[in-house]
Amino acid sequence: MSQRPDRHGNWTPSPALLAGDRRVLARTISQIEHGQIAAGSLSAALAPHLGRAHVLGITGAPGAGKSTLLHAMLGELLARGRRIGVVAIDPSSPISGGAVLGDRVRMGQHGAHPDVFIRSLAARGHLGGLSSSTEEIVDLLDAAGFDTIIVETVGAGQSEVEIMRVADTRIVACPPGLGDKVQAMKAGILEIADLLVVTKSDLPGADATARDLQDMLHLRAPATGGLWTVPVLNSCANSGAGVADLVDAIDRHAAVAGRGRRLPARPVAKTASVAEDAQSLVLRLAAADPFARSLGITCTEASAGCATVTLTLAQRHLNFNGTCHGGVIFALADTAFGLASNSHGKVAAGIDAHLTYQKAAQAGDCLLARAFEVSRSRKLAVYRVDVSRADGAVISSFTGTVYITGVTVAVPAQPAVQETM
Ligand SMILES: Nc1nc2c(ncn2[C@@H]2O[C@H](COP(=O)(O)OP(=O)(O)O)[C@@H](O)[C@H]2O)c(=O)[nH]1
Ligand SMILES: [Mg+2]
């Protein structure tokens, strides 16, 4: 078993660990807790295996109902086929280095499930350094193949905010009846919440607490650059009410905010991955465009602000004079225009287009339309599209303007049914 550091202090993950072996996991976590693995060597060795898991953070005052809610969420996540790792941090526990008994008991039923791994960390009265070992344990669970990793921590200051930084989706649990305490939360953890949950919604005052939280949300900066509206949800862990809605909202947030927020950005790959993102977005948009597909238009090249589409003219593309229908030329140019202008990931609404016809095209001609960005400001962008024959003859030129909305481009999961024309 190669989970011990070698004599040079290098640590490598064993195959058993990467396969999620519980005993190896438990032993490695103990080594992390006892500082037996050199700082940094674990994360470096795990780097190729990281970034797949969705990491949730749950925080809130002691007794807010976090552990009970977490248990209810485990049931829901298991029903959705997930493997879940849990790291529970309780700084108030007097039990050193081991389980926090109450949390074990509250997560007991699902804690024994083969697809759940729970580890409690006691902070022995202080939280210093805990955020870094929490991050290492999260990395370990990610590498071990857990789909969802949940970190539970008590929300009472800067240390918890630090711990919550490892999470992709941060949930703040607020029981009813906090009154002025809700106000006090504003300065700290409420600022980092992606979802707010009023726990114990069976108790009186839950609706008023939800309203207070909603009011306070207006005071904070938008989450995830304005792409996400922080919802205020209700849950009753005892009856299970609201738990499925909470898991739905968590999944929606994962889709918007992504995974692996804690991992270092890879600056070298950044420009390449941006270009690649634009390309894959455009190709997927093209594949999901039923009208373009029905005409036989395919996208052959794309990058941020540019797109090339092609079409080989058939009988069905001709007009009554036996040459290419002007509508087909327009459709070709407009398809390239639409793809190029949406390639940045924000919905671009066409507001103006102008087209000149230079030469007639015939059946059998292979046409190319190349769109590129002429100018782009915050709200408007202008594109030019050159339509040419494969031999270089210019068929048409097109210019179009778009209004750039704040809405993120969503590629339909299933391309619409192809129409026949
Ligand atoms: N009425 C009610 N009580 C709850 C609910 N969820 C948790 N509790 C109780 O609140 C107390 C604290 O719960 P716990 O999950 O340990 O809170 P934590 O400290 O935030 O992890 C326990 O006595 C729970 O039984 C709920 O939905 N309704
Ligand atoms: Mg707890």
XYZ file of N, CA, C and O and ligand atoms in Angstrom, residues 66-67 90 103 106 152, ligand 2:
25
model
N -28.192 21.849 10.903
C -27.348 21.494 9.755
C -27.191 19.978 9.608
O -27.393 19.433 8.532
N -26.832 19.313 10.717
C -26.573 17.868 10.636
C -27.842 17.109 10.283
O -27.813 16.160 9.490
N -16.803 20.323 13.863
C -17.472 20.905 15.019
C -16.440 21.386 16.029
O -15.897 20.598 16.788
N -23.297 14.257 15.670
C -23.371 14.226 14.217
C -23.445 12.792 13.710
O -24.199 12.480 12.807
N -26.942 11.613 14.275
C -27.926 12.214 13.369
C -27.758 11.762 11.931
O -28.678 11.805 11.158
N -19.727 20.255 6.516
C -20.579 20.948 7.489
C -19.690 21.668 8.483
O -18.790 21.072 9.069
Mg -24.024 19.498 13.427
